[in-house]
């Protein structure tokens, strides 16, 4: 079957847009093909700085013919209705229609046949529409046509369109169409400097090979592999080790069509600046990689750059140009760092009095005082030194006002650690300056030093309580203050450090430190706890655990110790994976369903202890006895926080519950017996609530 080759050749496409653009092109073309009945075998898209390309394999040469039936008017309907039916179906007379019998009468049925079109004609129709409606984040118009209505918007000036279609064994045809004066053809261009002459191409294999000969590596993954391999080898050849950076690799691969890896150097004196600052300087300003000495683990005074050309001088001029820029940038960074060291962190804090954190939550200085206060309250609960925790909370935000962080925001916190150590602060205080932002995502490390944990919790809880107090909660997909991330951070800090905290009490303490109070302050901690429950469910779902168990545990009320909730959920999950757990869940839900029906019917609940004198069957007595024993045993185990033992106790209910439902008729003819048995069912529900609300658990 025929294949499609499509290339959109333009000026340089920003690297950050290339991957999505390639995916959008593949998706838009293949979706249209499917909609037109052209089911293809495979498709792959590519991007280089100057082109988007797509190959679609195994497209049928022609659309299938379509046959559809259209129901018309009843037999004997007015002539106007009949004529309208004939016109809509293309039938010449009613003789060409079928008659279909229906309970409502006999109806005319018209068979409409729509012959399929050649696939190349369909492509010539859909491709211009796709090009004109392409979803670039930013686009532009250019040239003489730019002022005319309907002129093309593209990310950069579009110069040529290659579009061919045909089977592998034959010469392909050009898919002929025109977009904004650019006619499709089969001519493309290679590397801007190394092979600028036009190239005539036929199909994808021919196209890819000719581009490679013209110094263009079409596949971005091949470019990444080439850059990474050459960079590692170049570093190894000089006894260094490449500091890998996937995001930088992705970006650099989008800047070159013919990657040439080179190594430059800078003066060793710059290595007195922290490694992270050197790396950020070289990365952000010149898109270059750094290398380190594997013996010391410290950066070397070398860097690796990726050029887009094979220079006649072996790259000496390119290296020299990059060295000149990097030397100037490192000189600035060194100056910033040395200037920062002249002022202690504490000396920067008064400036926070003039910096507003949020118009309703006060200045950054007020927020720092709240975090200090909250850290002092949390520290004893975590086993951290109160003085160190308070000192760390006092200094943690100070590096935001330094020159280095102003230039490179991504090193905030980290520079706070360096400056704290330089001024002689305790190691735990310095570590907390860096780690109080963590964890910032599911893959980020969770701090373990008690002082860091305290300040991280205080920072995040103050943020959550503050924005809850001013009713700036996340809505739908909008979360401008990253409150969901903050809540997940609190959950991970507590769970992974096995901390025992009452979230309601801590949230209440944070609320007490706010100058602004919500209209109903008493509801805020419980509302915030519900938000934590939702975040915990998200985390458990991502870990492959059953998130409905969180609802079952939270439904018991008064559950604000996240560590105990997590452990109870884990124990409950293991229990429900066993046969005893599954059967007890089924029995409990059966009891709840019966109770719900009967309570609705009688418009009353069946609370209260059953009357033992009304038990007439052995199964009733056995169940009542088991419930009493299990409830006491499970409650005692929960009180000791031994949730595995509580689940083992629950398992003892399974045999008497099964026997009860097998032998006992709940809705007995005697109203007193019926009521007593319904109360016994309520006891089953009550007993299981010692560990969880089973009604919240999904089957």
XYZ file of C-alpha atoms in Angstrom:
699
model
C 0.000 0.000 0.000
C 1.147 3.582 -0.594
C 3.078 5.706 1.902
C 2.925 9.428 2.623
C 5.954 11.664 3.093
C 5.308 15.163 4.400
C 7.893 17.792 5.305
C 7.313 21.387 6.383
C 10.588 23.276 5.926
C 11.023 26.596 7.721
C 13.375 28.885 9.570
C 14.600 27.651 12.984
C 11.877 26.209 15.226
C 12.482 26.850 18.954
C 13.871 23.711 20.560
C 11.242 23.679 23.322
C 8.447 23.424 20.726
C 9.823 20.701 18.476
C 8.785 17.496 20.262
C 5.183 18.591 20.772
C 4.964 19.937 17.216
C 6.088 16.596 15.785
C 3.541 14.774 17.925
C 0.791 17.245 16.941
C 1.567 16.753 13.240
C 1.367 12.970 13.552
C -1.835 13.124 15.566
C -3.623 15.622 13.324
C -2.799 13.816 10.060
C -3.583 10.325 11.328
C -6.827 11.440 12.992
C -7.987 12.933 9.685
C -7.027 9.779 7.790
C -9.051 7.620 10.173
C -12.004 10.001 9.924
C -11.871 9.648 6.135
C -11.867 5.848 6.312
C -8.170 5.535 5.410
C -6.835 3.131 8.028
C -3.025 3.233 7.956
C -0.422 0.757 9.248
C 2.023 3.050 11.041
C 3.180 6.647 11.413
C 6.236 8.433 12.766
C 7.072 12.120 13.028
C 10.432 13.875 13.306
C 11.727 17.355 14.025
C 14.962 19.227 13.406
C 15.575 22.930 13.965
C 14.380 23.668 10.413
C 11.765 21.058 9.639
C 8.843 18.941 10.748
C 8.575 15.641 8.926
C 6.039 12.826 8.919
C 5.900 9.424 7.304
C 2.678 7.385 7.281
C 2.942 3.784 6.056
C 0.324 1.547 4.521
C -2.400 4.004 3.532
C -5.055 2.490 1.230
C -4.875 3.895 -2.290
C -8.578 4.662 -2.203
C -11.341 5.273 0.307
C -13.857 2.440 0.684
C -17.257 2.958 -0.930
C -19.883 3.862 1.657
C -23.402 2.465 1.651
C -25.928 3.865 4.089
C -29.660 3.386 4.493
C -31.915 6.377 5.056
C -35.409 5.999 6.420
C -38.058 7.952 4.571
C -41.737 8.775 4.994
C -44.551 6.317 5.480
C -46.072 4.650 2.456
C -48.894 6.905 1.331
C -47.302 10.068 2.785
C -47.978 13.465 1.116
C -46.149 14.090 -2.158
C -44.045 16.903 -0.662
C -42.547 14.484 1.884
C -41.895 11.895 -0.814
C -40.161 14.427 -3.097
C -37.971 15.622 -0.235
C -36.977 12.016 0.493
C -36.103 11.359 -3.161
C -34.009 14.522 -3.353
C -32.117 13.742 -0.141
C -31.306 10.184 -1.184
C -30.650 10.848 -4.868
C -33.260 8.303 -5.951
C -35.072 8.914 -9.245
C -38.356 7.382 -8.101
C -39.932 5.365 -5.298
C -39.337 2.264 -7.389
C -35.686 2.443 -6.360
C -36.586 2.507 -2.648
C -37.269 -0.458 -0.392
C -40.266 -0.770 1.894
C -39.610 -1.723 5.489
C -42.352 -2.893 7.796
C -42.544 -1.398 11.258
C -45.057 -1.647 14.120
C -45.981 1.937 13.286
C -46.501 1.218 9.600
C -44.616 0.689 6.340
C -41.767 3.103 5.555
C -39.658 3.822 2.478
C -35.926 3.072 2.842
C -33.405 4.628 0.482
C -29.949 3.119 -0.099
C -27.344 5.883 -0.520
C -24.101 4.869 -2.162
C -21.112 7.198 -1.832
C -18.139 6.116 -3.895
C -14.759 6.480 -2.221
C -12.163 8.923 -3.529
C -8.499 8.383 -4.301
C -6.432 8.790 -1.146
C -4.146 11.335 -2.839
C -7.152 13.592 -3.440
C -8.220 13.248 0.176
C -4.694 14.148 1.308
C -4.624 17.188 -0.971
C -7.785 18.341 0.797
C -6.846 17.685 4.444
C -3.155 18.663 4.529
C -3.655 22.402 3.810
C -6.297 22.558 6.541
C -3.911 20.934 9.031
C -1.120 23.356 8.141
C -3.380 26.378 8.502
C -4.816 25.222 11.841
C -1.566 23.934 13.360
C -1.527 24.651 17.137
C 1.770 26.476 17.636
C 2.054 28.101 21.103
C 3.351 31.206 19.316
C 3.240 31.945 15.603
C 3.941 34.766 13.165
C 3.100 36.153 9.730
C 5.715 37.443 7.313
C 6.357 38.827 3.850
C 4.084 40.609 1.417
C 1.137 38.337 2.188
C 1.193 38.977 5.939
C -1.174 41.931 5.683
C -3.836 40.032 3.768
C -6.786 38.398 5.538
C -6.325 34.668 6.065
C -2.556 34.722 5.609
C -0.655 31.804 7.121
C 0.523 31.865 10.722
C 3.530 29.635 11.395
C 6.144 29.446 14.129
C 8.791 30.862 11.777
C 8.676 31.684 8.039
C 7.667 28.562 6.129
C 9.733 28.105 2.945
C 8.813 24.754 1.376
C 6.382 21.853 1.592
C 7.323 18.363 0.507
C 4.413 15.953 0.041
C 4.677 12.689 -1.876
C 2.398 9.659 -1.956
C 2.752 6.313 -3.642
C 3.550 2.615 -3.294
C 7.071 1.431 -2.553
C 7.481 -0.204 -5.968
C 6.487 2.847 -8.027
C 7.512 6.447 -8.452
C 5.417 8.426 -5.950
C 3.172 11.298 -6.970
C 3.259 14.765 -5.487
C 0.240 15.537 -3.319
C -0.628 18.825 -4.994
C -1.902 21.713 -2.923
C -0.954 25.272 -2.069
C -0.759 27.158 1.234
C -0.251 30.920 1.214
C 1.545 30.865 -2.111
C 3.754 27.890 -1.194
C 3.116 24.971 -3.547
C 3.794 21.433 -2.429
C 6.518 19.520 -4.239
C 9.324 17.093 -3.617
C 12.221 19.450 -2.998
C 13.880 19.934 0.384
C 17.172 21.328 1.639
C 20.037 19.969 3.692
C 22.296 21.686 6.222
C 22.177 25.470 5.981
C 25.975 25.801 5.528
C 27.365 22.348 4.798
C 24.874 21.328 2.057
C 22.524 24.196 1.184
C 21.649 23.016 -2.350
C 18.086 21.814 -3.088
C 17.460 18.066 -2.864
C 14.806 16.135 -4.785
C 13.231 13.333 -2.725
C 10.698 10.600 -3.445
C 9.736 8.597 -0.361
C 10.814 8.474 3.277
C 13.770 6.087 2.974
C 15.174 8.128 0.096
C 14.430 11.370 1.974
C 16.163 10.302 5.203
C 19.247 8.976 3.391
C 19.661 12.110 1.265
C 19.291 14.351 4.290
C 21.996 12.386 6.108
C 24.269 12.815 3.106
C 23.436 16.530 3.261
C 24.561 16.712 6.929
C 21.129 16.547 8.559
C 20.343 13.876 11.193
C 16.555 13.723 10.943
C 15.721 11.657 14.048
C 16.111 13.691 17.286
C 16.817 10.497 19.232
C 19.763 9.752 16.950
C 21.051 13.276 17.509
C 20.760 12.849 21.288
C 22.560 9.504 21.196
C 25.350 10.950 19.045
C 25.798 13.964 21.345
C 25.807 11.888 24.523
C 28.194 9.240 23.156
C 30.655 11.750 21.708
C 30.541 13.916 24.834
C 31.263 10.953 27.112
C 34.117 9.774 24.913
C 35.634 13.245 24.654
C 35.501 13.672 28.437
C 36.891 10.168 29.058
C 39.779 10.780 26.666
C 40.966 13.560 28.990
C 40.311 11.559 32.195
C 37.104 13.440 32.999
C 33.496 12.398 33.442
C 30.518 14.048 31.762
C 27.910 15.523 34.114
C 24.800 14.295 32.351
C 21.790 16.581 32.013
C 18.764 15.145 30.204
C 16.895 18.436 29.882
C 19.949 20.159 28.437
C 20.521 17.228 26.080
C 16.941 17.510 24.811
C 17.378 21.231 24.229
C 20.762 21.004 22.508
C 19.519 18.246 20.195
C 16.835 20.709 19.100
C 19.422 23.366 18.255
C 21.544 21.373 15.805
C 20.972 19.278 12.695
C 24.540 17.971 12.461
C 25.960 17.732 16.008
C 29.698 18.231 16.426
C 30.953 17.848 19.991
C 33.908 19.981 21.127
C 35.639 20.726 24.431
C 36.617 24.128 25.811
C 38.188 25.309 29.039
C 38.145 28.162 31.536
C 40.488 29.393 34.228
C 40.783 27.136 37.315
C 40.347 30.159 39.608
C 36.625 30.118 38.813
C 36.355 26.741 40.545
C 36.338 28.579 43.882
C 32.716 29.367 43.069
C 30.281 26.558 44.066
C 29.908 23.833 41.457
C 26.178 24.424 41.101
C 26.719 28.083 40.235
C 29.339 27.211 37.607
C 27.048 24.609 36.124
C 24.044 26.951 36.074
C 26.150 29.690 34.460
C 27.503 27.488 31.683
C 24.208 25.696 31.150
C 21.899 28.698 31.094
C 24.084 31.062 29.101
C 25.823 28.826 26.573
C 23.860 25.545 26.624
C 27.065 23.658 27.402
C 27.774 20.623 29.560
C 30.254 20.525 32.428
C 32.657 17.732 33.346
C 34.050 16.579 36.667
C 37.120 14.846 37.956
C 35.998 11.294 38.859
C 38.703 11.119 41.554
C 37.401 14.101 43.540
C 33.830 14.408 42.298
C 34.438 18.139 41.816
C 33.999 20.052 38.562
C 36.964 20.443 36.241
C 37.806 23.660 34.443
C 36.465 22.237 31.170
C 33.132 22.302 29.367
C 31.606 20.514 26.397
C 29.768 22.357 23.656
C 27.785 21.104 20.680
C 28.299 22.916 17.394
C 26.098 22.661 14.309
C 28.932 22.668 11.788
C 32.160 20.912 10.885
C 34.516 23.872 10.934
C 37.560 23.962 8.658
C 39.812 24.837 11.593
C 38.616 21.878 13.610
C 36.372 24.054 15.741
C 39.093 26.273 17.252
C 37.232 29.504 16.488
C 33.946 28.105 17.842
C 35.662 26.942 21.042
C 37.405 30.286 21.485
C 34.118 32.165 21.080
C 32.381 30.024 23.678
C 35.334 30.297 26.055
C 35.220 34.087 25.780
C 31.513 34.225 26.662
C 31.771 31.639 29.430
C 34.780 33.388 30.942
C 32.791 36.629 31.144
C 29.742 34.879 32.610
C 31.800 33.000 35.182
C 33.514 36.237 36.124
C 30.076 37.740 36.822
C 29.028 34.688 38.833
C 32.248 34.786 40.862
C 31.681 38.471 41.582
C 28.072 37.811 42.658
C 29.179 34.988 44.948
C 31.999 36.923 46.557
C 29.744 39.962 47.003
C 27.094 37.801 48.685
C 29.638 36.463 51.164
C 30.305 39.983 52.431
C 26.799 40.248 53.892
C 25.531 37.734 56.429
C 22.186 36.093 55.801
C 20.690 37.728 58.857
C 21.702 41.142 57.543
C 19.473 40.658 54.525
C 16.292 39.969 56.471
C 15.178 43.592 57.068
C 14.543 43.943 53.330
C 11.735 41.398 53.651
C 9.707 44.037 55.496
C 9.205 45.770 52.136
C 8.447 42.587 50.162
C 4.787 41.471 50.087
C 4.260 37.726 50.193
C 0.542 38.104 49.462
C -1.631 41.168 49.888
C -3.907 39.315 52.321
C -1.157 37.404 54.113
C 1.299 40.199 54.746
C 4.981 40.622 54.014
C 7.644 38.000 53.599
C 9.056 39.110 56.970
C 5.718 38.343 58.658
C 5.650 34.961 56.983
C 9.172 34.156 58.222
C 8.076 34.964 61.792
C 5.091 32.610 61.390
C 7.345 29.822 60.129
C 9.753 30.383 63.053
C 6.888 30.179 65.541
C 5.412 27.057 63.951
C 8.837 25.392 63.693
C 9.379 25.929 67.430
C 6.047 24.169 68.121
C 6.674 21.250 65.751
C 10.318 20.643 66.768
C 9.584 18.753 70.036
C 7.084 16.539 68.190
C 9.755 15.547 65.659
C 12.640 15.229 68.091
C 14.498 18.233 66.702
C 16.472 20.810 68.622
C 14.118 23.775 69.096
C 16.859 26.412 68.965
C 18.343 24.998 65.753
C 14.928 24.636 64.133
C 14.028 28.223 65.014
C 17.377 29.514 63.749
C 17.010 27.574 60.479
C 13.473 28.917 59.971
C 14.814 32.426 60.637
C 17.499 32.167 57.910
C 15.926 29.783 55.384
C 14.518 32.426 53.023
C 17.407 34.921 53.271
C 19.251 33.681 50.179
C 16.325 34.832 48.029
C 17.832 38.323 48.320
C 21.334 37.324 47.228
C 22.912 38.232 43.895
C 23.499 34.637 42.838
C 19.897 33.543 43.441
C 18.690 36.687 41.686
C 20.673 35.577 38.630
C 19.965 31.834 38.952
C 16.654 31.222 40.824
C 17.051 27.465 40.449
C 19.827 27.446 43.107
C 17.670 29.006 45.839
C 18.000 27.083 49.064
C 21.247 25.516 47.906
C 23.009 28.880 48.087
C 21.442 29.445 51.476
C 23.274 26.329 52.654
C 26.594 27.549 51.243
C 26.238 31.000 52.781
C 25.121 29.560 56.134
C 28.168 27.280 56.283
C 30.441 30.158 55.252
C 29.209 32.240 58.197
C 29.692 29.386 60.652
C 26.133 28.181 61.163
C 25.454 24.693 62.511
C 25.461 21.997 59.805
C 21.803 21.114 60.489
C 20.784 24.758 60.196
C 22.658 25.074 56.897
C 21.127 21.841 55.550
C 17.642 23.078 56.452
C 18.213 26.246 54.412
C 18.502 24.022 51.349
C 16.145 21.187 52.218
C 13.131 23.091 53.540
C 11.823 23.365 49.947
C 11.847 19.578 49.573
C 10.211 17.417 48.407
C 9.130 19.395 45.353
C 7.735 16.450 43.434
C 7.179 12.685 43.577
C 10.752 11.981 42.442
C 12.372 14.506 44.775
C 14.292 13.427 47.874
C 12.613 13.724 51.284
C 14.751 15.368 54.018
C 15.643 13.164 56.985
C 17.561 15.559 59.253
C 15.070 16.534 62.018
C 15.790 20.263 61.690
C 15.229 20.153 57.919
C 12.021 18.173 58.399
C 10.689 20.701 60.921
C 11.325 23.745 58.726
C 9.997 21.971 55.622
C 6.772 21.090 57.463
C 6.394 24.582 58.940
C 6.947 26.216 55.552
C 4.406 24.025 53.748
C 1.764 24.025 56.485
C 1.953 27.821 56.815
C 1.407 28.076 53.060
C -1.566 25.709 53.109
C -3.271 27.227 56.153
C -2.660 30.772 54.907
C -4.221 30.268 51.516
C -7.052 28.226 53.018
C -7.747 31.122 55.396
C -8.120 33.607 52.518
C -10.134 31.089 50.457
C -7.542 30.663 47.720
C -7.997 26.913 47.357
C -7.144 24.884 44.230
C -10.047 24.591 41.786
C -10.194 22.026 39.012
C -6.862 22.066 37.196
C -5.897 25.480 38.589
C -3.451 25.564 41.480
C -1.466 28.810 41.145
C 0.126 28.534 44.590
C 1.123 24.842 44.202
C -0.968 23.832 47.228
C -1.445 20.274 45.995
C 2.332 19.875 45.803
C 2.689 21.335 49.302
C 0.154 18.858 50.718
C 1.868 15.914 49.037
C 5.145 17.193 50.462
C 3.691 17.183 53.982
C 2.355 13.657 53.478
C 5.739 12.355 52.298
C 7.637 14.135 55.073
C 5.377 12.538 57.697
C 5.103 9.068 56.164
C 8.739 8.580 55.148
C 10.082 9.920 58.436
C 7.472 7.999 60.496
C 6.312 11.145 62.303
C 3.417 11.295 64.759
C 1.622 14.604 64.262
C -1.941 15.752 64.760
C -2.603 17.703 61.573
C -5.621 19.419 63.095
C -3.573 20.701 66.044
C -0.682 21.825 63.835
C -3.073 23.544 61.412
C -4.761 25.221 64.380
C -1.380 26.509 65.577
C -0.594 27.848 62.114
C -4.001 29.533 61.969
C -3.413 31.188 65.344
C -0.311 32.868 63.917
C -2.196 34.493 61.031
C -3.278 38.113 61.269
C -6.225 37.340 58.975
C -8.896 34.919 60.158
C -11.514 33.175 57.987
C -15.214 33.723 58.635
C -15.552 30.235 60.122
C -12.102 29.536 61.566
C -13.286 26.411 63.402
C -13.967 24.617 60.106
C -10.578 25.340 58.511
C -8.529 22.494 60.060
C -11.137 19.860 59.153
C -11.533 21.269 55.631
C -7.784 21.156 55.203
C -7.726 17.592 56.542
C -10.198 16.576 53.799
C -7.780 18.087 51.260
C -4.961 15.983 52.720
C -7.191 12.917 52.405
C -7.685 13.634 48.697
C -3.929 14.109 48.190
C -3.219 10.888 50.074
C -5.605 9.049 47.755
C -3.748 10.465 44.747
C -0.421 9.312 46.139
C -1.706 5.828 46.937
C -3.223 5.538 43.477
C 0.123 6.477 41.900
C 1.769 3.791 44.045
C -0.750 1.229 42.827
C -2.581 1.016 46.156
C -6.348 1.138 46.690
C -7.291 4.758 47.256
C -10.857 3.865 48.346
C -9.396 2.502 51.573
C -8.411 6.058 52.527
C -12.106 6.992 52.470
C -12.905 3.958 54.596
C -10.401 5.025 57.269
C -11.149 8.779 57.180
C -14.888 8.047 57.439
C -14.358 6.935 61.041
C -13.774 10.582 61.988
C -11.098 12.035 64.227
C -8.342 10.643 62.001
C -5.646 13.307 61.611
C -2.473 11.312 62.290
C -1.296 10.678 58.719
C 1.253 8.057 59.691
C -1.378 5.976 61.488
C -3.792 6.460 58.606
C -1.215 5.186 56.135
C -0.399 2.189 58.312
C -4.078 1.392 58.867
C -4.721 1.638 55.103
C -1.785 -0.695 54.409
C -3.052 -3.260 56.937
C -6.595 -2.987 55.608
C -5.375 -3.498 52.051
C -3.508 -6.682 53.003
C -6.546 -7.963 54.906
C -8.894 -7.381 51.971
C -6.514 -9.244 49.676
C -7.114 -12.386 51.771
C -10.113 -14.697 51.401
C -11.256 -13.853 54.928
C -11.141 -10.154 54.122
C -13.027 -10.498 50.839
C -15.751 -12.642 52.384
C -16.136 -10.449 55.458
C -16.416 -7.386 53.217
C -19.159 -9.141 51.224
C -20.987 -10.131 54.422
C -20.697 -6.648 55.926
C -21.986 -5.024 52.752
C -24.869 -7.493 52.660
C -25.744 -6.540 56.231
C -25.516 -2.828 55.391
C -27.714 -3.232 52.312
C -30.407 -5.070 54.261
C -30.281 -2.448 57.016
C -30.526 0.419 54.530
C -33.621 -1.099 52.926
C -35.345 -1.856 56.210
C -34.396 1.487 57.805
C -35.852 3.291 54.818
C -38.987 1.172 54.953
C -39.506 1.594 58.700
C -38.181 5.192 58.763
C -36.002 4.401 61.769
C -32.565 3.096 62.645
C -31.852 -0.161 64.434
C -29.360 1.080 66.982
C -29.047 -0.348 70.446
C -27.987 -3.706 71.782
C -29.946 -6.792 70.669
C -31.915 -8.709 73.289
C -30.117 -12.002 73.936
C -33.373 -13.532 75.184
C -34.802 -13.298 71.666
C -32.043 -15.411 70.085
C -33.655 -18.677 68.997
C -31.024 -20.064 66.641
C -27.487 -21.205 67.361
C -26.175 -19.057 64.488
C -27.586 -15.904 66.133
C -25.961 -16.710 69.424
C -22.640 -17.595 67.774
C -22.608 -14.346 65.800
C -23.484 -12.251 68.849
C -20.715 -13.878 70.857
C -18.177 -13.436 68.060
C -19.102 -9.771 67.619
C -18.539 -9.065 71.302
C -15.173 -10.803 71.333
C -13.977 -9.328 68.030
C -15.058 -5.790 68.877
C -13.107 -5.881 72.140
C -10.061 -7.551 70.611
C -9.958 -5.273 67.537
C -10.474 -2.112 69.600
C -7.661 -3.112 71.949
C -5.357 -3.804 69.005
C -6.211 -0.449 67.395
C -5.543 1.293 70.698
C -2.079 -0.289 70.674
C -1.747 0.752 66.995
C -1.298 -2.894 66.042
C -3.420 -2.799 62.909
C -2.324 -6.221 61.674
C -3.665 -7.740 64.906
C -6.890 -5.763 64.515
C -7.363 -7.237 61.049
C -6.660 -10.734 62.361
C -9.384 -10.184 64.931
C -11.783 -9.062 62.214
C -11.096 -12.282 60.304
C -12.739 -14.244 63.149
C -16.082 -12.718 62.176
C -16.124 -14.368 58.789
C -17.399 -17.900 59.779
C -20.275 -16.742 62.053
C -21.328 -14.053 59.535
C -21.383 -16.634 56.712
C -23.331 -19.082 58.882
C -25.823 -16.389 59.941
C -26.720 -15.457 56.382
C -26.863 -19.112 55.386
C -29.253 -20.256 58.160
C -31.073 -17.202 59.547
C -34.049 -15.419 58.041
C -33.635 -11.763 59.012
C -37.170 -10.575 58.221
C -38.915 -12.978 60.559
C -42.704 -12.933 60.843
C -42.401 -11.984 64.507
C -41.756 -8.193 64.581
C -39.685 -8.431 67.762
C -37.456 -11.165 66.334
C -37.095 -9.202 63.078
C -36.084 -6.041 64.964
C -33.625 -7.987 67.098
C -31.990 -9.568 64.068
C -31.697 -6.190 62.355
C -30.002 -4.859 65.479
C -27.613 -7.802 65.241
C -26.808 -6.817 61.650
C -26.107 -3.311 62.896
C -23.686 -4.846 65.407
C -21.747 -6.362 62.476
C -21.460 -2.911 60.931
C -20.484 -1.429 64.282
C -17.823 -4.081 64.934
C -16.073 -3.543 61.597
C -15.970 0.210 62.221
C -13.297 -0.509 64.807
C -10.888 -0.612 61.852
C -12.692 1.065 58.934
C -16.048 2.009 57.434
C -16.533 -1.000 55.148
C -19.385 0.734 53.306
C -16.809 3.067 51.712
C -14.801 0.185 50.251
C -15.374 -0.668 46.606
C -16.126 -4.288 45.745
